[in-house]
Amino acid sequence: MTSLKTVTVYTVPGCASCEAIKRFLAARQVPYTEKNVREDSAALAEMQARANVRIAPVTLIGDQAFFGTFDDQRPLLETALRDNDA
């Protein structure tokens, strides 16, 4: 069994989709690292470089970047997590 790729969630405070993504991952017991791009300029630059977008939420699973609202990301995240045995 392969281990799950690293999961990173780029967020901003007060973002409903950011909170929904974190709840979604927690419900599936998927460990993730949260990076607040409003308070961390390095995380913002990293998010922009990895996903080529300026607006959170962005979810990275390994080298795959997902962005948009939670409703936009959810089916893609489910597939990516299933592909990673999560």
mmCIF file of N, CA and C in Angstrom:
data_model
loop_
_atom_site.group_PDB
_atom_site.id
_atom_site.type_symbol
_atom_site.label_atom_id
_atom_site.label_comp_id
_atom_site.label_asym_id
_atom_site.label_seq_id
_atom_site.Cartn_x
_atom_site.Cartn_y
_atom_site.Cartn_z
ATOM 1 N N MET A 1 0.846 -1.189 0.000
ATOM 2 C CA MET A 1 0.000 0.000 0.000
ATOM 3 C C MET A 1 0.884 1.243 0.000
ATOM 4 N N THR A 2 0.583 2.163 -0.876
ATOM 5 C CA THR A 2 1.376 3.381 -0.943
ATOM 6 C C THR A 2 0.893 4.375 0.100
ATOM 7 N N SER A 3 1.795 5.218 0.555
ATOM 8 C CA SER A 3 1.396 6.230 1.525
ATOM 9 C C SER A 3 0.802 7.426 0.799
ATOM 10 N N LEU A 4 -0.078 8.111 1.493
ATOM 11 C CA LEU A 4 -0.754 9.268 0.924
ATOM 12 C C LEU A 4 0.252 10.379 0.651
ATOM 13 N N LYS A 5 0.075 11.013 -0.474
ATOM 14 C CA LYS A 5 0.918 12.154 -0.797
ATOM 15 C C LYS A 5 0.635 13.287 0.186
ATOM 16 N N THR A 6 1.560 14.205 0.291
ATOM 17 C CA THR A 6 1.411 15.356 1.164
ATOM 18 C C THR A 6 0.225 16.204 0.720
ATOM 19 N N VAL A 7 -0.593 16.629 1.702
ATOM 20 C CA VAL A 7 -1.751 17.477 1.427
ATOM 21 C C VAL A 7 -1.530 18.822 2.109
ATOM 22 N N THR A 8 -1.664 19.897 1.337
ATOM 23 C CA THR A 8 -1.545 21.252 1.860
ATOM 24 C C THR A 8 -2.781 22.033 1.450
ATOM 25 N N VAL A 9 -3.340 22.788 2.402
ATOM 26 C CA VAL A 9 -4.499 23.628 2.116
ATOM 27 C C VAL A 9 -4.095 25.078 2.367
ATOM 28 N N TYR A 10 -4.173 25.887 1.326
ATOM 29 C CA TYR A 10 -3.900 27.323 1.439
ATOM 30 C C TYR A 10 -5.223 28.020 1.718
ATOM 31 N N THR A 11 -5.270 28.778 2.810
ATOM 32 C CA THR A 11 -6.524 29.365 3.276
ATOM 33 C C THR A 11 -6.381 30.850 3.578
ATOM 34 N N VAL A 12 -7.522 31.477 3.790
ATOM 35 C CA VAL A 12 -7.600 32.817 4.358
ATOM 36 C C VAL A 12 -8.656 32.781 5.459
ATOM 37 N N PRO A 13 -8.517 33.629 6.487
ATOM 38 C CA PRO A 13 -9.505 33.644 7.569
ATOM 39 C C PRO A 13 -10.894 34.023 7.048
ATOM 40 N N GLY A 14 -11.917 33.411 7.640
ATOM 41 C CA GLY A 14 -13.295 33.757 7.304
ATOM 42 C C GLY A 14 -13.787 33.226 5.978
ATOM 43 N N CYS A 15 -13.078 32.262 5.412
ATOM 44 C CA CYS A 15 -13.422 31.712 4.096
ATOM 45 C C CYS A 15 -14.233 30.431 4.285
ATOM 46 N N ALA A 16 -15.503 30.464 3.870
ATOM 47 C CA ALA A 16 -16.385 29.309 4.062
ATOM 48 C C ALA A 16 -15.879 28.083 3.306
ATOM 49 N N SER A 17 -15.399 28.272 2.084
ATOM 50 C CA SER A 17 -14.897 27.132 1.312
ATOM 51 C C SER A 17 -13.632 26.552 1.938
ATOM 52 N N CYS A 18 -12.779 27.426 2.495
ATOM 53 C CA CYS A 18 -11.570 26.948 3.184
ATOM 54 C C CYS A 18 -11.961 26.050 4.358
ATOM 55 N N GLU A 19 -12.924 26.506 5.154
ATOM 56 C CA GLU A 19 -13.376 25.733 6.310
ATOM 57 C C GLU A 19 -13.999 24.413 5.859
ATOM 58 N N ALA A 20 -14.764 24.444 4.774
ATOM 59 C CA ALA A 20 -15.416 23.231 4.277
ATOM 60 C C ALA A 20 -14.381 22.204 3.819
ATOM 61 N N ILE A 21 -13.325 22.668 3.169
ATOM 62 C CA ILE A 21 -12.268 21.747 2.724
ATOM 63 C C ILE A 21 -11.578 21.120 3.923
ATOM 64 N N LYS A 22 -11.297 21.906 4.952
ATOM 65 C CA LYS A 22 -10.652 21.360 6.153
ATOM 66 C C LYS A 22 -11.557 20.337 6.831
ATOM 67 N N ARG A 23 -12.876 20.606 6.912
ATOM 68 C CA ARG A 23 -13.812 19.634 7.492
ATOM 69 C C ARG A 23 -13.870 18.362 6.652
ATOM 70 N N PHE A 24 -13.878 18.527 5.328
ATOM 71 C CA PHE A 24 -13.907 17.398 4.400
ATOM 72 C C PHE A 24 -12.698 16.482 4.628
ATOM 73 N N LEU A 25 -11.506 17.076 4.728
ATOM 74 C CA LEU A 25 -10.293 16.278 4.944
ATOM 75 C C LEU A 25 -10.298 15.631 6.329
ATOM 76 N N ALA A 26 -10.701 16.388 7.339
ATOM 77 C CA ALA A 26 -10.723 15.863 8.705
ATOM 78 C C ALA A 26 -11.699 14.690 8.819
ATOM 79 N N ALA A 27 -12.843 14.784 8.161
ATOM 80 C CA ALA A 27 -13.845 13.716 8.212
ATOM 81 C C ALA A 27 -13.302 12.427 7.602
ATOM 82 N N ARG A 28 -12.373 12.561 6.678
ATOM 83 C CA ARG A 28 -11.760 11.400 6.028
ATOM 84 C C ARG A 28 -10.435 11.018 6.681
ATOM 85 N N GLN A 29 -10.110 11.681 7.781
ATOM 86 C CA GLN A 29 -8.874 11.438 8.534
ATOM 87 C C GLN A 29 -7.643 11.577 7.641
ATOM 88 N N VAL A 30 -7.676 12.595 6.785
ATOM 89 C CA VAL A 30 -6.540 12.890 5.904
ATOM 90 C C VAL A 30 -5.709 13.990 6.572
ATOM 91 N N PRO A 31 -4.473 13.677 6.935
ATOM 92 C CA PRO A 31 -3.631 14.721 7.533
ATOM 93 C C PRO A 31 -3.267 15.773 6.496
ATOM 94 N N TYR A 32 -3.274 17.024 6.919
ATOM 95 C CA TYR A 32 -2.941 18.112 6.002
ATOM 96 C C TYR A 32 -2.240 19.226 6.758
ATOM 97 N N THR A 33 -1.550 20.056 6.002
ATOM 98 C CA THR A 33 -0.920 21.250 6.542
ATOM 99 C C THR A 33 -1.708 22.442 6.036
ATOM 100 N N GLU A 34 -2.073 23.333 6.948
ATOM 101 C CA GLU A 34 -2.791 24.548 6.560
ATOM 102 C C GLU A 34 -1.819 25.710 6.504
ATOM 103 N N LYS A 35 -1.916 26.496 5.442
ATOM 104 C CA LYS A 35 -1.086 27.692 5.310
ATOM 105 C C LYS A 35 -2.000 28.882 5.044
ATOM 106 N N ASN A 36 -1.939 29.871 5.951
ATOM 107 C CA ASN A 36 -2.751 31.076 5.847
ATOM 108 C C ASN A 36 -2.026 32.072 4.943
ATOM 109 N N VAL A 37 -2.545 32.264 3.739
ATOM 110 C CA VAL A 37 -1.844 33.104 2.766
ATOM 111 C C VAL A 37 -2.037 34.589 3.032
ATOM 112 N N ARG A 38 -2.987 34.957 3.872
ATOM 113 C CA ARG A 38 -3.157 36.367 4.218
ATOM 114 C C ARG A 38 -2.066 36.821 5.182
ATOM 115 N N GLU A 39 -1.650 35.920 6.076
ATOM 116 C CA GLU A 39 -0.670 36.288 7.102
ATOM 117 C C GLU A 39 0.746 35.836 6.766
ATOM 118 N N ASP A 40 0.899 34.997 5.747
ATOM 119 C CA ASP A 40 2.204 34.425 5.418
ATOM 120 C C ASP A 40 2.517 34.690 3.947
ATOM 121 N N SER A 41 3.336 35.697 3.692
ATOM 122 C CA SER A 41 3.628 36.083 2.306
ATOM 123 C C SER A 41 4.383 34.984 1.557
ATOM 124 N N ALA A 42 5.187 34.203 2.274
ATOM 125 C CA ALA A 42 5.892 33.093 1.622
ATOM 126 C C ALA A 42 4.889 32.029 1.168
ATOM 127 N N ALA A 43 3.880 31.760 1.991
ATOM 128 C CA ALA A 43 2.847 30.787 1.616
ATOM 129 C C ALA A 43 2.049 31.290 0.419
ATOM 130 N N LEU A 44 1.768 32.586 0.374
ATOM 131 C CA LEU A 44 1.057 33.172 -0.769
ATOM 132 C C LEU A 44 1.868 32.987 -2.047
ATOM 133 N N ALA A 45 3.154 33.286 -1.989
ATOM 134 C CA ALA A 45 4.023 33.129 -3.160
ATOM 135 C C ALA A 45 4.098 31.661 -3.586
ATOM 136 N N GLU A 46 4.178 30.768 -2.596
ATOM 137 C CA GLU A 46 4.227 29.332 -2.875
ATOM 138 C C GLU A 46 2.931 28.876 -3.554
ATOM 139 N N MET A 47 1.777 29.332 -3.026
ATOM 140 C CA MET A 47 0.482 28.972 -3.608
ATOM 141 C C MET A 47 0.396 29.455 -5.054
ATOM 142 N N GLN A 48 0.806 30.686 -5.282
ATOM 143 C CA GLN A 48 0.746 31.251 -6.632
ATOM 144 C C GLN A 48 1.656 30.494 -7.588
ATOM 145 N N ALA A 49 2.820 30.100 -7.111
ATOM 146 C CA ALA A 49 3.763 29.364 -7.959
ATOM 147 C C ALA A 49 3.247 27.958 -8.274
ATOM 148 N N ARG A 50 2.641 27.301 -7.287
ATOM 149 C CA ARG A 50 2.187 25.918 -7.472
ATOM 150 C C ARG A 50 0.885 25.829 -8.263
ATOM 151 N N ALA A 51 -0.051 26.770 -8.015
ATOM 152 C CA ALA A 51 -1.384 26.653 -8.602
ATOM 153 C C ALA A 51 -1.687 27.720 -9.649
ATOM 154 N N ASN A 52 -0.834 28.741 -9.733
ATOM 155 C CA ASN A 52 -1.025 29.826 -10.689
ATOM 156 C C ASN A 52 -2.351 30.552 -10.473
ATOM 157 N N VAL A 53 -2.779 30.664 -9.215
ATOM 158 C CA VAL A 53 -3.960 31.445 -8.854
ATOM 159 C C VAL A 53 -3.624 32.318 -7.658
ATOM 160 N N ARG A 54 -4.420 33.359 -7.466
ATOM 161 C CA ARG A 54 -4.155 34.318 -6.400
ATOM 162 C C ARG A 54 -5.160 34.246 -5.265
ATOM 163 N N ILE A 55 -6.159 33.378 -5.389
ATOM 164 C CA ILE A 55 -7.254 33.363 -4.427
ATOM 165 C C ILE A 55 -7.384 31.992 -3.779
ATOM 166 N N ALA A 56 -7.419 31.979 -2.446
ATOM 167 C CA ALA A 56 -7.652 30.744 -1.688
ATOM 168 C C ALA A 56 -9.151 30.428 -1.728
ATOM 169 N N PRO A 57 -9.528 29.184 -1.532
ATOM 170 C CA PRO A 57 -8.685 28.062 -1.146
ATOM 171 C C PRO A 57 -8.029 27.368 -2.328
ATOM 172 N N VAL A 58 -6.823 26.871 -2.049
ATOM 173 C CA VAL A 58 -6.122 25.991 -2.977
ATOM 174 C C VAL A 58 -5.728 24.761 -2.172
ATOM 175 N N THR A 59 -5.965 23.593 -2.737
ATOM 176 C CA THR A 59 -5.599 22.330 -2.090
ATOM 177 C C THR A 59 -4.568 21.638 -2.961
ATOM 178 N N LEU A 60 -3.435 21.306 -2.374
ATOM 179 C CA LEU A 60 -2.414 20.526 -3.076
ATOM 180 C C LEU A 60 -2.420 19.114 -2.533
ATOM 181 N N ILE A 61 -2.462 18.149 -3.443
ATOM 182 C CA ILE A 61 -2.293 16.742 -3.079
ATOM 183 C C ILE A 61 -1.147 16.245 -3.937
ATOM 184 N N GLY A 62 0.010 16.073 -3.297
ATOM 185 C CA GLY A 62 1.218 15.771 -4.061
ATOM 186 C C GLY A 62 1.500 16.937 -4.996
ATOM 187 N N ASP A 63 1.585 16.669 -6.291
ATOM 188 C CA ASP A 63 1.849 17.716 -7.273
ATOM 189 C C ASP A 63 0.586 18.255 -7.914
ATOM 190 N N GLN A 64 -0.576 17.731 -7.514
ATOM 191 C CA GLN A 64 -1.837 18.190 -8.095
ATOM 192 C C GLN A 64 -2.369 19.381 -7.314
ATOM 193 N N ALA A 65 -2.788 20.437 -8.025
ATOM 194 C CA ALA A 65 -3.358 21.624 -7.394
ATOM 195 C C ALA A 65 -4.824 21.742 -7.775
ATOM 196 N N PHE A 66 -5.656 21.994 -6.769
ATOM 197 C CA PHE A 66 -7.092 22.177 -6.969
ATOM 198 C C PHE A 66 -7.476 23.538 -6.402
ATOM 199 N N PHE A 67 -8.314 24.269 -7.122
ATOM 200 C CA PHE A 67 -8.716 25.588 -6.640
ATOM 201 C C PHE A 67 -10.156 25.854 -7.023
ATOM 202 N N GLY A 68 -10.699 26.912 -6.445
ATOM 203 C CA GLY A 68 -12.112 27.234 -6.633
ATOM 204 C C GLY A 68 -12.853 26.969 -5.334
ATOM 205 N N THR A 69 -14.160 27.097 -5.386
ATOM 206 C CA THR A 69 -14.967 26.871 -4.190
ATOM 207 C C THR A 69 -14.886 25.407 -3.765
ATOM 208 N N PHE A 70 -15.349 25.135 -2.555
ATOM 209 C CA PHE A 70 -15.383 23.749 -2.086
ATOM 210 C C PHE A 70 -16.215 22.886 -3.029
ATOM 211 N N ASP A 71 -17.356 23.414 -3.469
ATOM 212 C CA ASP A 71 -18.208 22.638 -4.384
ATOM 213 C C ASP A 71 -17.475 22.317 -5.686
ATOM 214 N N ASP A 72 -16.636 23.246 -6.146
ATOM 215 C CA ASP A 72 -15.834 22.990 -7.351
ATOM 216 C C ASP A 72 -14.773 21.927 -7.088
ATOM 217 N N GLN A 73 -14.132 22.016 -5.930
ATOM 218 C CA GLN A 73 -13.009 21.124 -5.621
ATOM 219 C C GLN A 73 -13.435 19.734 -5.175
ATOM 220 N N ARG A 74 -14.578 19.621 -4.524
ATOM 221 C CA ARG A 74 -14.941 18.363 -3.864
ATOM 222 C C ARG A 74 -14.842 17.127 -4.757
ATOM 223 N N PRO A 75 -15.460 17.097 -5.952
ATOM 224 C CA PRO A 75 -15.362 15.862 -6.751
ATOM 225 C C PRO A 75 -13.928 15.551 -7.168
ATOM 226 N N LEU A 76 -13.130 16.576 -7.405
ATOM 227 C CA LEU A 76 -11.730 16.375 -7.784
ATOM 228 C C LEU A 76 -10.921 15.855 -6.605
ATOM 229 N N LEU A 77 -11.192 16.399 -5.417
ATOM 230 C CA LEU A 77 -10.501 15.940 -4.213
ATOM 231 C C LEU A 77 -10.859 14.494 -3.904
ATOM 232 N N GLU A 78 -12.140 14.150 -4.044
ATOM 233 C CA GLU A 78 -12.558 12.771 -3.778
ATOM 234 C C GLU A 78 -11.805 11.800 -4.689
ATOM 235 N N THR A 79 -11.683 12.146 -5.962
ATOM 236 C CA THR A 79 -10.966 11.292 -6.911
ATOM 237 C C THR A 79 -9.491 11.202 -6.552
ATOM 238 N N ALA A 80 -8.874 12.351 -6.271
ATOM 239 C CA ALA A 80 -7.441 12.365 -5.949
ATOM 240 C C ALA A 80 -7.162 11.571 -4.681
ATOM 241 N N LEU A 81 -8.000 11.705 -3.677
ATOM 242 C CA LEU A 81 -7.800 10.967 -2.432
ATOM 243 C C LEU A 81 -8.022 9.471 -2.646
ATOM 244 N N ARG A 82 -9.009 9.102 -3.426
ATOM 245 C CA ARG A 82 -9.265 7.696 -3.715
ATOM 246 C C ARG A 82 -8.055 7.089 -4.460
ATOM 247 N N ASP A 83 -7.496 7.866 -5.366
ATOM 248 C CA ASP A 83 -6.329 7.407 -6.112
ATOM 249 C C ASP A 83 -5.099 7.248 -5.224
ATOM 250 N N ASN A 84 -5.130 7.907 -4.055
ATOM 251 C CA ASN A 84 -4.007 7.842 -3.113
ATOM 252 C C ASN A 84 -4.321 6.974 -1.897
ATOM 253 N N ASP A 85 -5.339 6.128 -2.031
ATOM 254 C CA ASP A 85 -5.700 5.192 -0.967
ATOM 255 C C ASP A 85 -6.130 5.862 0.325
ATOM 256 N N ALA A 86 -6.717 7.052 0.225
ATOM 257 C CA ALA A 86 -7.176 7.741 1.440
ATOM 258 C C ALA A 86 -8.667 7.496 1.645
#
